[in-house]
Amino acid sequence: MNITEKILSKKVGREVNPGEIIEVNVDLAMSHDGTSPPAIKTFEKIADKVWDPEKIAIVFDHVIPANTIGSAEFQKVARDFIKKQNITHHYTHGEGICHQVIPEMGLIEPGKLIVGADSHTCTYGAFGAFSTGMGSTDMAMVYATGQTWLMVPEAMKIEVEGKLPQGITSKDLILNIIGKIGIGGGTYKTAEFCGETINGLDVDSRMTMCNMAIEMGAKNGIMEPNEDTLSYVMKKTGKTKNQLNILKSDKDSIYEKEYLFDVNDLEAQIACPNDVDNVKGLSKVEGTSIDQCFIGSCTNGRFSDLLAAAKVLKGQKVSDDVRLIIIPASKKVYQEAMNKGLIQIFMDAGAIICNPGCGPCLGGHMGVLSENEVCISSTNRNFKGRMGDSESEVYLGNPSVVAASAIKGFIENPENIF
Ligand SMILES: CC(C)[C@H](C(=O)O)[C@@H](O)C(=O)O
Ligand code: SF4
């Protein structure tokens, strides 16, 4: 069995096979300011008490602080629910983006089954957990019963070998993978990332990759936990290695499809408008004029991302023709960036720094693009109209490329800055 089948089998108490529909008890149910209120409204039609207030986590991140009376009312529904149901894990004061905050708070462990009312819940696969997104109606049922149903996914083995060249990141790797497999190529499948390159990635880089598994339609993204991951989890949970449920795929486990990627000669990758699989090498799009640059999100708003951007921006100025928005993925990331002098570098360069949250990523409340404006962003989606007007465009890249582009006012290779 592969790692996903092992987690699901353990949950059901017998060996499960791809294609089977199973009912499972979830270990954690996550929802945010956008998806909790509709889930709560449905929940209140079917039950009075949640199944377990300690296993529900609610994070406000999509529109925080509230920007309209409508979003304030929406958030009030969730705040009242948290109080009434005594929800233990609530992060409603700008702690950061759900997919960053939940692992930081020690709520993710290898082998656990986590569901979230957000499509990028697949991020926690970086820790060797089974995690997947669902809609608010399904979440209402989880609030009430602690259970959900799943079809056991077929698995794609995505093996990666080689050493990432200087300046090339796991964002470039996952964009390259999505460019090859396509936005529908992984629909309802497990994307299992493995091989020497994956084993050598740090936690931040692993999260970036699993985060984007949904961009090829995958049910979950998953990696066997490596040493860096285990020390992160042990630090955050206070548990020892023996207390964790560390599962690995059998050597002879069966995959529906197997892919092999070599990163030795990988160039920086850019997803061009308007699909995440419209991926080109950076050299093909260099010089494209832009209006806005955004560094942040659950894909690339972590400390290592900000550090990479700061290395490019140090002593430089943002072009008069663009604005650069930088948003740390969480308060903890913000604090570390402040302590290490990164925020000063960003301010000196002329960046706009906003409070932790999703920010411009989904065009909800800040950094919205007008007609025909172009943004280069470290986020995960570039769908038509994603960041504002339906005639605006978004290019996706790694944080150093976004930083270099902010200095020049057009898409630029960071190597040309140093
Ligand atoms: C608003 C929310 C439901 C949505 C998601 O599920 O992914 C958002 O986070 C996104 O990135 O598009
Ligand atoms: S940062 Fe963007 S992709 Fe991530 S949860 Fe928020 S809106 Fe979705």
Coordinates of N, CA, C and O in Angstrom, one line a residue, residues 97-105 108 120-128 131 170-171 174 193 198 201-215 221-223 226 228-229 232-233 236 297-305 329-330 333 378 380:
I97 N -2.9 33.0 7.8 CA -3.6 32.1 6.9 C -3.8 30.7 7.5 O -2.8 30.2 8.0
C98 N -5.0 30.2 7.4 CA -5.3 28.9 8.0 C -4.2 27.9 7.8 O -3.8 27.2 8.7
H99 N -3.7 27.7 6.5 CA -2.8 26.6 6.2 C -1.4 26.8 6.8 O -0.6 25.9 6.8
Q100 N -1.1 28.0 7.3 CA 0.1 28.3 8.0 C -0.1 28.2 9.5 O 0.7 27.6 10.2
V101 N -1.2 28.7 9.9 CA -1.5 28.7 11.4 C -1.7 27.3 12.0 O -1.2 27.0 13.0
I102 N -2.5 26.5 11.2 CA -2.9 25.2 11.8 C -1.6 24.3 12.1 O -1.5 23.8 13.2
P103 N -0.6 24.2 11.2 CA 0.6 23.5 11.5 C 1.4 24.2 12.6 O 1.9 23.6 13.5
E104 N 1.4 25.6 12.6 CA 2.2 26.3 13.6 C 1.7 26.0 15.0 O 2.4 26.1 15.9
M105 N 0.4 25.8 15.1 CA -0.3 25.6 16.4 C -0.2 24.2 16.8 O -0.7 23.8 17.9
I108 N -1.2 19.6 13.3 CA -1.0 18.6 12.3 C 0.1 17.6 12.7 O 1.1 18.0 13.2
H120 N -7.2 24.4 -0.5 CA -5.7 24.2 -0.3 C -5.4 23.5 1.0 O -4.3 23.5 1.5
T121 N -6.4 22.8 1.6 CA -6.2 22.0 2.8 C -5.2 20.9 2.5 O -4.6 20.3 3.4
C122 N -5.0 20.6 1.2 CA -4.1 19.5 0.8 C -2.6 19.9 1.3 O -1.8 19.0 1.2
T123 N -2.4 21.1 1.7 CA -1.1 21.6 2.2 C -0.5 20.6 3.2 O 0.7 20.4 3.3
Y124 N -1.3 20.1 4.1 CA -0.8 19.4 5.3 C -0.3 18.0 4.9 O 0.3 17.3 5.8
G125 N -0.4 17.6 3.7 CA 0.2 16.4 3.2 C 1.8 16.5 3.3 O 2.5 15.5 3.3
A126 N 2.3 17.7 3.4 CA 3.7 17.9 3.5 C 4.2 17.3 4.8 O 5.4 17.0 5.0
F127 N 3.3 17.1 5.8 CA 3.7 16.5 7.1 C 3.3 15.0 7.1 O 3.3 14.4 8.2
G128 N 3.0 14.4 6.0 CA 2.6 13.0 6.0 C 1.2 12.7 6.5 O 0.9 11.6 6.9
S131 N -4.9 15.0 4.0 CA -5.8 16.2 4.2 C -6.4 16.6 2.9 O -5.7 16.5 1.8
S170 N 11.1 25.1 -4.8 CA 10.1 24.1 -4.9 C 8.9 24.6 -5.6 O 8.1 23.9 -6.2
K171 N 8.7 26.0 -5.7 CA 7.6 26.6 -6.4 C 7.8 26.3 -7.9 O 6.9 26.0 -8.7
I174 N 7.0 22.6 -8.6 CA 5.6 22.3 -8.6 C 4.9 22.9 -9.9 O 4.1 22.3 -10.5
F193 N 4.5 12.8 -3.7 CA 5.8 13.3 -4.2 C 6.9 12.5 -3.4 O 6.8 12.4 -2.2
I198 N 12.8 15.5 -3.0 CA 11.7 15.8 -2.1 C 12.2 15.5 -0.6 O 11.9 16.3 0.3
L201 N 14.0 18.4 0.9 CA 13.4 19.8 1.0 C 13.0 20.1 2.5 O 12.6 19.2 3.2
D202 N 13.1 21.4 2.8 CA 12.7 21.8 4.2 C 11.2 21.9 4.2 O 10.5 21.8 3.2
V203 N 10.7 22.1 5.4 CA 9.2 22.1 5.6 C 8.5 23.2 4.8 O 7.5 22.9 4.1
D204 N 9.0 24.4 4.7 CA 8.4 25.5 3.9 C 8.3 25.0 2.5 O 7.2 25.2 1.9
S205 N 9.3 24.5 1.9 CA 9.3 24.1 0.5 C 8.4 22.9 0.2 O 7.7 22.9 -0.8
R206 N 8.3 22.0 1.2 CA 7.4 20.9 1.0 C 5.9 21.4 1.1 O 5.1 20.9 0.3
M207 N 5.6 22.3 1.9 CA 4.3 22.9 2.0 C 3.9 23.5 0.7 O 2.7 23.4 0.3
T208 N 4.8 24.3 0.1 CA 4.5 24.9 -1.2 C 4.0 23.9 -2.2 O 3.1 24.1 -3.0
M209 N 4.7 22.8 -2.2 CA 4.4 21.7 -3.2 C 3.0 21.1 -3.0 O 2.2 21.0 -3.9
C210 N 2.8 20.6 -1.7 CA 1.5 19.9 -1.4 C 0.4 20.9 -1.5 O -0.7 20.6 -2.0
N211 N 0.6 22.2 -1.2 CA -0.4 23.2 -1.3 C -1.0 23.3 -2.7 O -2.2 23.5 -3.0
M212 N -0.1 23.1 -3.7 CA -0.5 23.3 -5.1 C -1.0 21.9 -5.8 O -1.3 21.9 -7.0
A213 N -1.1 20.9 -5.0 CA -1.6 19.6 -5.6 C -3.0 19.8 -6.1 O -3.3 19.2 -7.1
I214 N -3.8 20.6 -5.5 CA -5.2 20.8 -5.9 C -5.2 21.5 -7.3 O -6.2 21.4 -8.0
E215 N -4.1 22.2 -7.6 CA -4.1 22.9 -8.9 C -4.0 21.9 -10.1 O -4.1 22.3 -11.3
G221 N -2.3 15.8 -1.7 CA -0.9 15.8 -2.0 C -0.3 15.2 -0.8 O -0.7 15.4 0.4
I222 N 0.8 14.4 -0.9 CA 1.4 13.8 0.3 C 2.9 13.5 0.1 O 3.3 13.2 -1.1
M223 N 3.6 13.5 1.2 CA 5.0 13.2 1.2 C 5.3 12.4 2.4 O 4.7 12.7 3.5
N226 N 10.1 13.8 6.3 CA 11.6 13.7 6.5 C 12.0 14.2 7.8 O 11.2 14.6 8.6
D228 N 13.5 17.0 8.8 CA 13.1 18.4 9.0 C 11.6 18.5 9.4 O 11.3 19.2 10.3
T229 N 10.8 17.7 8.7 CA 9.4 17.7 9.0 C 9.1 17.2 10.4 O 8.3 17.8 11.2
Y232 N 10.1 19.6 13.1 CA 9.1 20.7 13.2 C 7.9 20.2 14.0 O 7.4 20.9 14.9
V233 N 7.3 19.0 13.6 CA 6.1 18.5 14.3 C 6.4 18.3 15.8 O 5.6 18.6 16.6
K236 N 6.4 21.6 17.6 CA 5.1 22.2 17.7 C 4.1 21.4 18.6 O 3.2 22.0 19.2
S297 N 0.7 34.7 0.7 CA -0.2 33.5 0.5 C 0.2 32.2 1.2 O 1.4 32.1 1.7
C298 N -0.7 31.3 1.2 CA -0.4 30.0 1.8 C 0.6 29.2 1.0 O 1.1 28.1 1.4
T299 N 0.9 29.7 -0.2 CA 1.9 29.0 -1.1 C 3.3 29.5 -0.8 O 4.2 28.7 -0.6
N300 N 3.5 30.8 -0.8 CA 4.8 31.4 -0.6 C 4.8 32.6 0.2 O 5.3 33.7 -0.2
G301 N 4.3 32.5 1.4 CA 4.3 33.7 2.3 C 5.0 33.4 3.6 O 4.9 34.0 4.6
R302 N 5.8 32.3 3.6 CA 6.5 31.9 4.8 C 7.9 32.6 5.0 O 8.3 33.3 4.1
F303 N 8.6 32.3 6.1 CA 9.8 33.1 6.4 C 10.8 32.9 5.3 O 11.4 33.8 4.8
S304 N 11.0 31.6 4.8 CA 12.1 31.4 3.8 C 11.7 32.2 2.5 O 12.6 32.6 1.8
D305 N 10.4 32.3 2.2 CA 10.0 33.1 1.0 C 10.4 34.6 1.2 O 10.8 35.2 0.2
A329 N 2.7 35.2 5.9 CA 1.6 34.2 6.0 C 1.0 34.1 7.4 O -0.2 33.7 7.6
S330 N 1.7 34.5 8.4 CA 1.2 34.4 9.8 C 1.9 35.5 10.7 O 2.9 36.1 10.3
V333 N 5.4 34.4 11.4 CA 6.3 34.7 10.3 C 6.6 36.2 10.3 O 7.8 36.6 10.1
S378 N 3.3 35.5 -6.0 CA 3.9 34.3 -5.5 C 2.8 33.3 -5.1 O 3.0 32.3 -4.4
N380 N -1.0 30.9 -5.8 CA -1.2 29.6 -6.5 C -2.2 29.6 -7.6 O -2.4 28.5 -8.2

